[in-house]
JSON list of C-alpha atoms in Angstrom, two decimals:
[
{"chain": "G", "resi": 1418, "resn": "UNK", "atom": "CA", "xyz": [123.64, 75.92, 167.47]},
{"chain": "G", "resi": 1419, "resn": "UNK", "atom": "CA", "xyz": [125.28, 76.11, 164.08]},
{"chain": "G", "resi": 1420, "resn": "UNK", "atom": "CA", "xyz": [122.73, 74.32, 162.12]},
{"chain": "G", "resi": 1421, "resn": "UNK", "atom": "CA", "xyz": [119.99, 76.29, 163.86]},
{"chain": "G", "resi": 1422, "resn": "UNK", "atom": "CA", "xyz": [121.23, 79.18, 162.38]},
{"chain": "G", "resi": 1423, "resn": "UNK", "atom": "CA", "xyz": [121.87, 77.92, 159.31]},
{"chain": "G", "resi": 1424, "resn": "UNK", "atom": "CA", "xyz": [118.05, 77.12, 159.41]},
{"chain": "G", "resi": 1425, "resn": "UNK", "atom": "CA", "xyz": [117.34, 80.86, 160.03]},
{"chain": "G", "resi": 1426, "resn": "UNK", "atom": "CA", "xyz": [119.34, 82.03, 157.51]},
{"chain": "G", "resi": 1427, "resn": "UNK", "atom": "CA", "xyz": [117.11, 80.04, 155.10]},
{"chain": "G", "resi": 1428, "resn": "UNK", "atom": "CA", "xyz": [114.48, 81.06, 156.26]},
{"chain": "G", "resi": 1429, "resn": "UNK", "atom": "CA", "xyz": [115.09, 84.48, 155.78]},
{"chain": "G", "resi": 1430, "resn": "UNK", "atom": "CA", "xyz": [115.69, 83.74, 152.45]},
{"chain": "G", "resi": 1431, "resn": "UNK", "atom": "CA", "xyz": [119.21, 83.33, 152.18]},
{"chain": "G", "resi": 1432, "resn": "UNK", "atom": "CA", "xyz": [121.52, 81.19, 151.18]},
{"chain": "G", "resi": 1433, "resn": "UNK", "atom": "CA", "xyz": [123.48, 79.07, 154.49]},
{"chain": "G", "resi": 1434, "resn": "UNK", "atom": "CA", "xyz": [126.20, 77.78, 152.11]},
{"chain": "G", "resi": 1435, "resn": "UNK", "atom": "CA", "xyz": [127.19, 80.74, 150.90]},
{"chain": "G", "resi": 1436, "resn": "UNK", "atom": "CA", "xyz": [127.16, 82.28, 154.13]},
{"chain": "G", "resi": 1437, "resn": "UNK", "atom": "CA", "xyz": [129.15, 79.87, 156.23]},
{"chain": "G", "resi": 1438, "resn": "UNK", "atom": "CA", "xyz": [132.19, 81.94, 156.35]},
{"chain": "G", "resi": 1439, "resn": "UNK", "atom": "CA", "xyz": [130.14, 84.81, 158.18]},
{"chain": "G", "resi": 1440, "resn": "UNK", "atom": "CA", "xyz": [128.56, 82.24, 160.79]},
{"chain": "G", "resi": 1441, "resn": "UNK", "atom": "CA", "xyz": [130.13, 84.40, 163.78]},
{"chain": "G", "resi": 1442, "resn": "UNK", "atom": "CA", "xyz": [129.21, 87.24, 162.29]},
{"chain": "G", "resi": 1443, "resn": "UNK", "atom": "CA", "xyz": [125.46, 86.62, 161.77]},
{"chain": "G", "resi": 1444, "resn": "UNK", "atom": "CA", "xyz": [125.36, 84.89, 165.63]},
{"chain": "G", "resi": 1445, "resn": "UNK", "atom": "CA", "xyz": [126.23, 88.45, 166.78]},
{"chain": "G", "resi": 1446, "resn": "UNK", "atom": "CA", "xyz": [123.97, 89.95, 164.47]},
{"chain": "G", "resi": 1447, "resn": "UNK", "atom": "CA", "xyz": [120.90, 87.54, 165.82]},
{"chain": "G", "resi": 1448, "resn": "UNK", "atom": "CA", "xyz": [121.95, 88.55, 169.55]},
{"chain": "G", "resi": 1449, "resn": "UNK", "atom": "CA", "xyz": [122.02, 92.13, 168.89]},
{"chain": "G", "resi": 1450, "resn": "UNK", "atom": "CA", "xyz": [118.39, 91.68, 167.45]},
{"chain": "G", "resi": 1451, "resn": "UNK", "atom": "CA", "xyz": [117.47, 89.26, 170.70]},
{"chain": "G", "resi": 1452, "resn": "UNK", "atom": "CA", "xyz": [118.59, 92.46, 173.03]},
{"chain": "G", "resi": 1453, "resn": "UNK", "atom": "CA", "xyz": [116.66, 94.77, 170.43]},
{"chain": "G", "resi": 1454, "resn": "UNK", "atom": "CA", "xyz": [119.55, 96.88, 170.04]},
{"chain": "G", "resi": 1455, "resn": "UNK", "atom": "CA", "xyz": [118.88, 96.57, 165.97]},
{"chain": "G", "resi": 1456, "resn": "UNK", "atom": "CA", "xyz": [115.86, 95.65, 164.22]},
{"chain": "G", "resi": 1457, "resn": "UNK", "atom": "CA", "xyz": [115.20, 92.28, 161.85]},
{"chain": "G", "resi": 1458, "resn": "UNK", "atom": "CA", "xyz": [115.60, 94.39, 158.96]},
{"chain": "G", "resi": 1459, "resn": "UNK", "atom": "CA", "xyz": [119.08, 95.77, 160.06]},
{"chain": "G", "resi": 1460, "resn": "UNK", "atom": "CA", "xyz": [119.43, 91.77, 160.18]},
{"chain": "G", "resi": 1461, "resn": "UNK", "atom": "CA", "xyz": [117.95, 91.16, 156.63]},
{"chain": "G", "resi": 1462, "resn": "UNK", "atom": "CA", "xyz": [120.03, 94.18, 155.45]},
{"chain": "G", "resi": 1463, "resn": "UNK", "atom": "CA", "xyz": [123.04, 92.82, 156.99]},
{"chain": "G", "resi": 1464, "resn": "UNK", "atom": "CA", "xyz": [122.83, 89.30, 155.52]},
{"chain": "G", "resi": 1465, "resn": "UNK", "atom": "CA", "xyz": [122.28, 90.69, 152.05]},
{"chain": "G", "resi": 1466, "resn": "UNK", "atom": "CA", "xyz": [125.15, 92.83, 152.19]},
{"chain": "G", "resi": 1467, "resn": "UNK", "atom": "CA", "xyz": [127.29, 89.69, 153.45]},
{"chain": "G", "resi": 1468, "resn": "UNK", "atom": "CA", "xyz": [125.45, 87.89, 150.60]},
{"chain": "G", "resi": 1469, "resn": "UNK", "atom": "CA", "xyz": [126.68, 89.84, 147.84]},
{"chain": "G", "resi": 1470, "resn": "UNK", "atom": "CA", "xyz": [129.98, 89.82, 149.23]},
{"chain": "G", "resi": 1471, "resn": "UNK", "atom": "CA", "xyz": [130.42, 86.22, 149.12]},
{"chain": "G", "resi": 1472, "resn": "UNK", "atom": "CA", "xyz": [129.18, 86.13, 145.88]},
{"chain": "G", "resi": 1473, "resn": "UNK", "atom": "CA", "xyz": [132.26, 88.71, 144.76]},
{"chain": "G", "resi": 1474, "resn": "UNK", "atom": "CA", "xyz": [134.60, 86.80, 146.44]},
{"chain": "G", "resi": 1475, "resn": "UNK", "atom": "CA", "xyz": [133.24, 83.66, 144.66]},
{"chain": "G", "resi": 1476, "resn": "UNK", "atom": "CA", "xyz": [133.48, 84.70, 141.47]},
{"chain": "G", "resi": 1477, "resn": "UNK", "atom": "CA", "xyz": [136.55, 86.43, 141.98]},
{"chain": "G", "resi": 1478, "resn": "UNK", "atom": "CA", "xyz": [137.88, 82.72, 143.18]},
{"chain": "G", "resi": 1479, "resn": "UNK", "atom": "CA", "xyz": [137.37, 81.47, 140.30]},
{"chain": "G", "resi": 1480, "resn": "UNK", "atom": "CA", "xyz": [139.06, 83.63, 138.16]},
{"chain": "G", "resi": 1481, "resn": "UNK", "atom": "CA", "xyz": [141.92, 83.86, 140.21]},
{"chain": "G", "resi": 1482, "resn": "UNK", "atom": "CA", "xyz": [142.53, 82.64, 143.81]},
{"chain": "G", "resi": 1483, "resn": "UNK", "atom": "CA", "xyz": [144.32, 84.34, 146.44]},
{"chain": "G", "resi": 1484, "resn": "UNK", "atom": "CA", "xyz": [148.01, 83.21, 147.56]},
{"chain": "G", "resi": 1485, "resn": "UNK", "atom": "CA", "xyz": [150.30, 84.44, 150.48]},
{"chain": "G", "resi": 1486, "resn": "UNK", "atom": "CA", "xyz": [153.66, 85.47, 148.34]},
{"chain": "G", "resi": 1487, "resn": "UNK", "atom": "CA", "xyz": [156.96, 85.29, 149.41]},
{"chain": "G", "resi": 1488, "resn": "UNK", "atom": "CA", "xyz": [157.63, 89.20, 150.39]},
{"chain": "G", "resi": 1489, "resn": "UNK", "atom": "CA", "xyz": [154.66, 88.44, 152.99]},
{"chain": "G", "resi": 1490, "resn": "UNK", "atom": "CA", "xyz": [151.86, 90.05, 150.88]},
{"chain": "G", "resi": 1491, "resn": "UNK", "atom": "CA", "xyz": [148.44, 88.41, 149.98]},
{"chain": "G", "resi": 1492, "resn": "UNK", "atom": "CA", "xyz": [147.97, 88.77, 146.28]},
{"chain": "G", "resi": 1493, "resn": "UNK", "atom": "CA", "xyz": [145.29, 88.16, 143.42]},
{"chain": "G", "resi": 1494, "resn": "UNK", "atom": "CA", "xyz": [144.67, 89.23, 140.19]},
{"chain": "G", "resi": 1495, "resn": "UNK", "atom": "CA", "xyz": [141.36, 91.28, 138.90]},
{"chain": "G", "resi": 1496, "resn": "UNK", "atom": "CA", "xyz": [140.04, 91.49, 135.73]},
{"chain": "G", "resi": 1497, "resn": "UNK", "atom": "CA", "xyz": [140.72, 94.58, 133.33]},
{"chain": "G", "resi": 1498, "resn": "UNK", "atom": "CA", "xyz": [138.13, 96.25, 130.86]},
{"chain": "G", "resi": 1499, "resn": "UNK", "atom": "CA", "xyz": [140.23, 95.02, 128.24]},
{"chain": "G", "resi": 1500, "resn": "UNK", "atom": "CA", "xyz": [140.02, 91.65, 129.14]},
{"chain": "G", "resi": 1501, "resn": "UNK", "atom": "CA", "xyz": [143.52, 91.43, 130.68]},
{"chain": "G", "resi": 1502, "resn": "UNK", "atom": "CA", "xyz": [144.30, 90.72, 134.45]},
{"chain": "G", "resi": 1503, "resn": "UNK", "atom": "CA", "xyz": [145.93, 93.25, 137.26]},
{"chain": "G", "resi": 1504, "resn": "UNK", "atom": "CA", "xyz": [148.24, 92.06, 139.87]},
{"chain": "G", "resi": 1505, "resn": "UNK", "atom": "CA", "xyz": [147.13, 93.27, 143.32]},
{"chain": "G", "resi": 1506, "resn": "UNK", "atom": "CA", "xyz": [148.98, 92.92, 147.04]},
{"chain": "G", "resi": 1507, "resn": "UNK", "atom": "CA", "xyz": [147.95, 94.19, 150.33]},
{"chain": "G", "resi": 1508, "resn": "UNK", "atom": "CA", "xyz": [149.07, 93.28, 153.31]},
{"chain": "G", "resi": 1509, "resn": "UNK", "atom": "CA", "xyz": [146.65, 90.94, 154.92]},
{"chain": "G", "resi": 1510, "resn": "UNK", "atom": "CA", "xyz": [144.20, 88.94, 153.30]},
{"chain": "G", "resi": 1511, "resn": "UNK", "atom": "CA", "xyz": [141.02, 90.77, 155.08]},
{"chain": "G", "resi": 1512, "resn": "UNK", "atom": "CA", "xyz": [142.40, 93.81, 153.26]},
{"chain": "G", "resi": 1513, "resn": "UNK", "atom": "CA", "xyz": [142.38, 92.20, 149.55]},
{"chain": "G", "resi": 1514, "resn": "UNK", "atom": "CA", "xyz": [139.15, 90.60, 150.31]},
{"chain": "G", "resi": 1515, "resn": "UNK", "atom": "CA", "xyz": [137.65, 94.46, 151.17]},
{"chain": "G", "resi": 1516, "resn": "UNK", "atom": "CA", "xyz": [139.41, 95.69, 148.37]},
{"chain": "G", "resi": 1517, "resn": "UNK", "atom": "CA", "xyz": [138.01, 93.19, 145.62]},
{"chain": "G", "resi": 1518, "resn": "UNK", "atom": "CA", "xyz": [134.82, 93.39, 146.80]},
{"chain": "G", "resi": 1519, "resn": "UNK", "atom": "CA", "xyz": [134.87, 97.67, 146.11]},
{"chain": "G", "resi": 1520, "resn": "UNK", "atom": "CA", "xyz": [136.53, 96.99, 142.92]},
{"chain": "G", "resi": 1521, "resn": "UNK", "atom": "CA", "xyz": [133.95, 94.32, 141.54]},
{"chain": "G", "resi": 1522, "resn": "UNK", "atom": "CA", "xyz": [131.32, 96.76, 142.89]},
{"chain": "G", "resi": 1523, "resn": "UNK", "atom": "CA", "xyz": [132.90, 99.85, 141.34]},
{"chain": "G", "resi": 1524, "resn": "UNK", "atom": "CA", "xyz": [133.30, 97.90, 138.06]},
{"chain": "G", "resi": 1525, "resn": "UNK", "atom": "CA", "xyz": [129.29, 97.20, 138.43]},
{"chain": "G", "resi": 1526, "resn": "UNK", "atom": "CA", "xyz": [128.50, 100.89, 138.78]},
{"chain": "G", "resi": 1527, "resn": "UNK", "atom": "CA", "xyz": [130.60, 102.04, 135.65]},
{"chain": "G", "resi": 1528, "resn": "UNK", "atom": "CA", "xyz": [128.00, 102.66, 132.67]},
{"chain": "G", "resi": 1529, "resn": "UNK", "atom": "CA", "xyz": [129.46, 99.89, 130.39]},
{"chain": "G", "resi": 1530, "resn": "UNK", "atom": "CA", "xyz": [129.58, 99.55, 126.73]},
{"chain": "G", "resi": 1531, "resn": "UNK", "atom": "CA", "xyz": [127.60, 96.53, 125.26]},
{"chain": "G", "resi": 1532, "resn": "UNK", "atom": "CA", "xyz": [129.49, 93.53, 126.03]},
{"chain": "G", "resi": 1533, "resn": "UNK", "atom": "CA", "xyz": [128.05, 89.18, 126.37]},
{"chain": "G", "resi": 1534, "resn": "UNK", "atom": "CA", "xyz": [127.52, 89.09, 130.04]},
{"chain": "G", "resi": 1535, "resn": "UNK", "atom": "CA", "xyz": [125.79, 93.14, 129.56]},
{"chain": "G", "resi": 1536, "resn": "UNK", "atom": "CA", "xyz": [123.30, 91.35, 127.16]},
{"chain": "G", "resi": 1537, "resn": "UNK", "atom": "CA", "xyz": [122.89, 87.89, 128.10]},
{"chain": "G", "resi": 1538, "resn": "UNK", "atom": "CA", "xyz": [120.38, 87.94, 130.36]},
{"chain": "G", "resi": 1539, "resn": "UNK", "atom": "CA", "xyz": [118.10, 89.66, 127.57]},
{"chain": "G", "resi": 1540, "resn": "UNK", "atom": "CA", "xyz": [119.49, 86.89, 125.19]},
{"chain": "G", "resi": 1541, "resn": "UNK", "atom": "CA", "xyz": [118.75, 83.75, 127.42]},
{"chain": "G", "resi": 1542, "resn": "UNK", "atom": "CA", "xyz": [114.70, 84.84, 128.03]},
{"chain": "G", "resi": 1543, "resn": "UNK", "atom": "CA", "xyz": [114.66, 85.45, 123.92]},
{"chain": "G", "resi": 1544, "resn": "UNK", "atom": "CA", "xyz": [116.38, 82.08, 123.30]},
{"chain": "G", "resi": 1545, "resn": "UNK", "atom": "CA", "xyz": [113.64, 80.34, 125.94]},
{"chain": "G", "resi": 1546, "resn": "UNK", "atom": "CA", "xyz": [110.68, 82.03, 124.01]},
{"chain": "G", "resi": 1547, "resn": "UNK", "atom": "CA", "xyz": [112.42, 81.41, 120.83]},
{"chain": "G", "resi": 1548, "resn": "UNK", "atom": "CA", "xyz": [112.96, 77.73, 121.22]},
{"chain": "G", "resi": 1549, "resn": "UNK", "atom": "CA", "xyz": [112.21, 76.12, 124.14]},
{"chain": "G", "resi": 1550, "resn": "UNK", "atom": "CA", "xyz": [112.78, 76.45, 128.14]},
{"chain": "G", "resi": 1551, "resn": "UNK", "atom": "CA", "xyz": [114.42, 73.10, 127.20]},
{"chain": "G", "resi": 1552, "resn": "UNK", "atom": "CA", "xyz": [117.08, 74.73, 124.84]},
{"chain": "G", "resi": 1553, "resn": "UNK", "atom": "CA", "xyz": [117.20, 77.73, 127.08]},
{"chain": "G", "resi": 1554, "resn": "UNK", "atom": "CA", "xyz": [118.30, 75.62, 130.23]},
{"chain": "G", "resi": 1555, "resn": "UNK", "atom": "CA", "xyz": [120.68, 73.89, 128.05]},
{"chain": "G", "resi": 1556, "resn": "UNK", "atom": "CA", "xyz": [122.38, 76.89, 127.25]},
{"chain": "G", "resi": 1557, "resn": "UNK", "atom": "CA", "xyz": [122.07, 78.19, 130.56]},
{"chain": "G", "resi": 1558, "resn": "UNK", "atom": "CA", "xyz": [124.77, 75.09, 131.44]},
{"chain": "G", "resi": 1559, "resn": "UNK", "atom": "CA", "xyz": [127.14, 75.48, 129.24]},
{"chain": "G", "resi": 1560, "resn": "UNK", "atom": "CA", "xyz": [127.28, 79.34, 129.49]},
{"chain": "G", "resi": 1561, "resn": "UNK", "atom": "CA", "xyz": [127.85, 78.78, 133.78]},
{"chain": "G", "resi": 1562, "resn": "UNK", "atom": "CA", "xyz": [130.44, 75.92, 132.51]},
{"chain": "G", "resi": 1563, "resn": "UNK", "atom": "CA", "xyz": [132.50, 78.09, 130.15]},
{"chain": "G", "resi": 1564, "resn": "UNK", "atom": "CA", "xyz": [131.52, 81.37, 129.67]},
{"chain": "G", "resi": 1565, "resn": "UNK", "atom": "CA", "xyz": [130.38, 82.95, 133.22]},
{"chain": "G", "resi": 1566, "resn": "UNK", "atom": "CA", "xyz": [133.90, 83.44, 134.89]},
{"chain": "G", "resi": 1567, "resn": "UNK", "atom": "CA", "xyz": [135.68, 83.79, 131.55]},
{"chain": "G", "resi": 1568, "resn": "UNK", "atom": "CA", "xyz": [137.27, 87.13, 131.15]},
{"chain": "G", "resi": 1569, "resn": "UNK", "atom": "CA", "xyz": [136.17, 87.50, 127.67]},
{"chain": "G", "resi": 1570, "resn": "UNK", "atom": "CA", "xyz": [132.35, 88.09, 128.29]},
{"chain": "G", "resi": 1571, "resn": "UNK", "atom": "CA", "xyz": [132.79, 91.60, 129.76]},
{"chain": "G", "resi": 1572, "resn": "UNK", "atom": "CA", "xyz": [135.54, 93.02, 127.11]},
{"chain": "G", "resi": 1573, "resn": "UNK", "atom": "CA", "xyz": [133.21, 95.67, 124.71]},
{"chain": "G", "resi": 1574, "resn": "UNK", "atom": "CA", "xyz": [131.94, 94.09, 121.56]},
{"chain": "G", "resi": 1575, "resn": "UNK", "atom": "CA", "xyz": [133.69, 96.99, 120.03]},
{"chain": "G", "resi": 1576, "resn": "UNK", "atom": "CA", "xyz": [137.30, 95.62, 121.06]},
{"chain": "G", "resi": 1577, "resn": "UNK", "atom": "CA", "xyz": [136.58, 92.03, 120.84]},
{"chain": "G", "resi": 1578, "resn": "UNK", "atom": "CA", "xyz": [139.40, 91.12, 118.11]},
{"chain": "G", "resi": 1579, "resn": "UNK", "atom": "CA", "xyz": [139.32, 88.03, 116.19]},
{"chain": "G", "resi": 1580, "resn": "UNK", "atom": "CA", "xyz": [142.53, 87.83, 118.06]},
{"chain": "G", "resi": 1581, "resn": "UNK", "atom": "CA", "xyz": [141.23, 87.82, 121.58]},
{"chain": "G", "resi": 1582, "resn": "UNK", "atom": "CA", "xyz": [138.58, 85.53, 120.37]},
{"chain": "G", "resi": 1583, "resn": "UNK", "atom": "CA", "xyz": [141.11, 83.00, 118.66]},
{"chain": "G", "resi": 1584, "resn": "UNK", "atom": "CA", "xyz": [142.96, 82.99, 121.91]},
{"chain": "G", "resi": 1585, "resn": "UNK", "atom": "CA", "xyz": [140.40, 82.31, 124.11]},
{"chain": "G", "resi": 1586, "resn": "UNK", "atom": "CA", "xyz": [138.83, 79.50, 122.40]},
{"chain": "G", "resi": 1587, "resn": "UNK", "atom": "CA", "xyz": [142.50, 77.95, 122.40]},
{"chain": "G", "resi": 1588, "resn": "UNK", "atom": "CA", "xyz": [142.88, 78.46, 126.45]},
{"chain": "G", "resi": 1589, "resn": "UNK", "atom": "CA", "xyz": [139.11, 76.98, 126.84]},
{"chain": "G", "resi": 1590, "resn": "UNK", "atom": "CA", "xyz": [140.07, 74.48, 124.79]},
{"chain": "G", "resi": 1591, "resn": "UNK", "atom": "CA", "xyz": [143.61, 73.48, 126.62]},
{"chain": "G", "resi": 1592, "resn": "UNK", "atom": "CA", "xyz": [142.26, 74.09, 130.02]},
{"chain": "G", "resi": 1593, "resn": "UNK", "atom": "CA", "xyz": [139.50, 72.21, 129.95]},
{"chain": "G", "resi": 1594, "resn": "UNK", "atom": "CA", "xyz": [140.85, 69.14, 128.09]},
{"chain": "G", "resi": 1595, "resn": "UNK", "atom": "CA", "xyz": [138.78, 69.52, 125.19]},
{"chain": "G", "resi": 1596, "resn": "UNK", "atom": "CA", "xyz": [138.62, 67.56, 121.72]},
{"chain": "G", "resi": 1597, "resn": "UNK", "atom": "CA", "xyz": [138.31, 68.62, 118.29]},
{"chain": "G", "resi": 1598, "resn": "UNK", "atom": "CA", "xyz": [135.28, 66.39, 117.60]},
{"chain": "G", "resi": 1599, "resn": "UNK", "atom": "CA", "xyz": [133.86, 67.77, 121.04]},
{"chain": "G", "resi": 1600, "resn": "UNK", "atom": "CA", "xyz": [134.55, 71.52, 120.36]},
{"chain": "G", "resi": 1601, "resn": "UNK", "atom": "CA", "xyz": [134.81, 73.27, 116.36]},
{"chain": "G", "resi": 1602, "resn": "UNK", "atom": "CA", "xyz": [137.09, 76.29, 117.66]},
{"chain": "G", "resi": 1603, "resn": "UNK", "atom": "CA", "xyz": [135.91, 77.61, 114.09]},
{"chain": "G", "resi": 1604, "resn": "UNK", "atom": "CA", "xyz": [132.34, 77.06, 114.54]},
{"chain": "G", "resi": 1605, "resn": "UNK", "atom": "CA", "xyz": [132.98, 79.19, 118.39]},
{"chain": "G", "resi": 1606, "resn": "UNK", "atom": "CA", "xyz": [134.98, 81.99, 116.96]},
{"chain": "G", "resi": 1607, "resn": "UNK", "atom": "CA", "xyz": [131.99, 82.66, 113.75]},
{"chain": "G", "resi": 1608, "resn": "UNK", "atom": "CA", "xyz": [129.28, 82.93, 116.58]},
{"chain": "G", "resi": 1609, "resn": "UNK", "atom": "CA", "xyz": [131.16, 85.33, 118.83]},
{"chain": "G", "resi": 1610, "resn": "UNK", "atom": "CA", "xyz": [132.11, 87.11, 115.65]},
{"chain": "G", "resi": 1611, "resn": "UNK", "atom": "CA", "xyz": [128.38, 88.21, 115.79]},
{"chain": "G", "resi": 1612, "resn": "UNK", "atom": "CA", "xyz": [129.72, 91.33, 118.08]},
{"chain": "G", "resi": 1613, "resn": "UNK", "atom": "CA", "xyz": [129.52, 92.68, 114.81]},
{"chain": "G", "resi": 1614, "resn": "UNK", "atom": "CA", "xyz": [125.44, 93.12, 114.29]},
{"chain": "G", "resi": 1615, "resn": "UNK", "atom": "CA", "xyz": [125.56, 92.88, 118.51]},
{"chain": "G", "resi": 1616, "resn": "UNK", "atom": "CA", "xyz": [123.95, 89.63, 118.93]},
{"chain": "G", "resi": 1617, "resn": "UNK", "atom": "CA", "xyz": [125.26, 86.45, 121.08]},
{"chain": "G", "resi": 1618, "resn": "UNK", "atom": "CA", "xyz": [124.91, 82.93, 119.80]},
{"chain": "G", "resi": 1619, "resn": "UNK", "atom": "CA", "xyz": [125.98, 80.28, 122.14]},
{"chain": "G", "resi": 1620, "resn": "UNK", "atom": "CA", "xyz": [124.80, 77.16, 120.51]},
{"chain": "G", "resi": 1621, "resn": "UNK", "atom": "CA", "xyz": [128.10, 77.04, 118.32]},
{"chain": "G", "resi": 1622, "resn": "UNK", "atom": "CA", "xyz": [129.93, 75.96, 121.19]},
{"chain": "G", "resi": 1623, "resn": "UNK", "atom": "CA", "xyz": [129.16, 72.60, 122.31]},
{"chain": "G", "resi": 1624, "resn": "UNK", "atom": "CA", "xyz": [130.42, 71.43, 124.65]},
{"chain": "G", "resi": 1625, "resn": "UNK", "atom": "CA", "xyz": [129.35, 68.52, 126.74]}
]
């Protein structure tokens, strides 16, 4: 039955892996529409909503996971504006999973100041025409690998100090078991240094 619905789910044009956690959900969804108590675009509506959920919940995962704490609380940490992180409890984890996702979406709804993840997806279809779809998928990876879920993409290129930027490329660095002849943490901190004319170049950081 499972895998039957994961077939409709693709079908509809969603994604079944990123959906498993709202199986249940969608099976009483895919009833209601059976009895015609909602229509297949209440269903289509649903799953996107559930969709982009996920996907908040994912990235907020992997910058910071969620952990039962000892005073009984579920807690997590969101980003800040300034590139910082905020500690957040509630009582069960249904109700910190409901409140990241309105935070992530209220944070998407704020007119923001130009920032990398604000301009790279102009960037990345200038770098493809520029050089190559080749080049462009390259720097596609390594900006998923370390730059995506990095809290330093969405701080203002007018507060992006060279301190901020000195400490990152340290943490990326540590973290992710880098080497000097692997990663110039000079080399990184003169491209993102281009905040200054408002430009992004990733190919200073290497990174295999």
């Amino acid at each position: 039955m499972e895998n039957n619905i994961e077939l409709i789910i693709k079908a509809l044009g969603f994604s079944p892996e990123l959906l498993q956690n709202q199986i249940p959900a969608i099976m009483s969804l895919l009833n209601d529409l059976n009895e015609n108590i909602i229509t297949s675009d209440d269903v289509s509506e649903q799953l996107e909503h559930m969709t982009k959920r996920e996907k908040i919940l994912n990235r907020q995962k992997s910058f910071c996971g969620i952990w039962l704490a000892s005073d009984g609380r579920y807690k997590t940490k969101v980003p800040t504006a300034d590139g910082g992180k905020k500690l957040i409890a509630k009582p069960t984890q249904e109700n910190l999973e409901n409140f990241i996702v309105e935070y992530y979406k209220k944070l998407e709804q704020k007119p923001k100041k130009p920032c990398m993840r604000s301009i790279y997806p102009e960037w990345i279809d200038f770098k493809s025409k520029e050089t190559s779809y080749a080049n462009a998928c390259n720097l596609q990876s390594r900006w998923k690998r370390y730059f995506e879920h990095s809290t330093i993409v969405d701080i203002p290129f007018e507060k992006l100090t060279t301190g901020a930027i000195k400490k990152w490329c340290v943490d990326v660095i540590a973290e992710m078991h880098l080497t000097v002849k692997s990663c110039n943490p000079t080399v990184t901190q003169n491209w993102l240094q281009t905040k200054k004319t408002g430009s992004l170049e990733l190919s200073g950081f290497p990174l295999y």
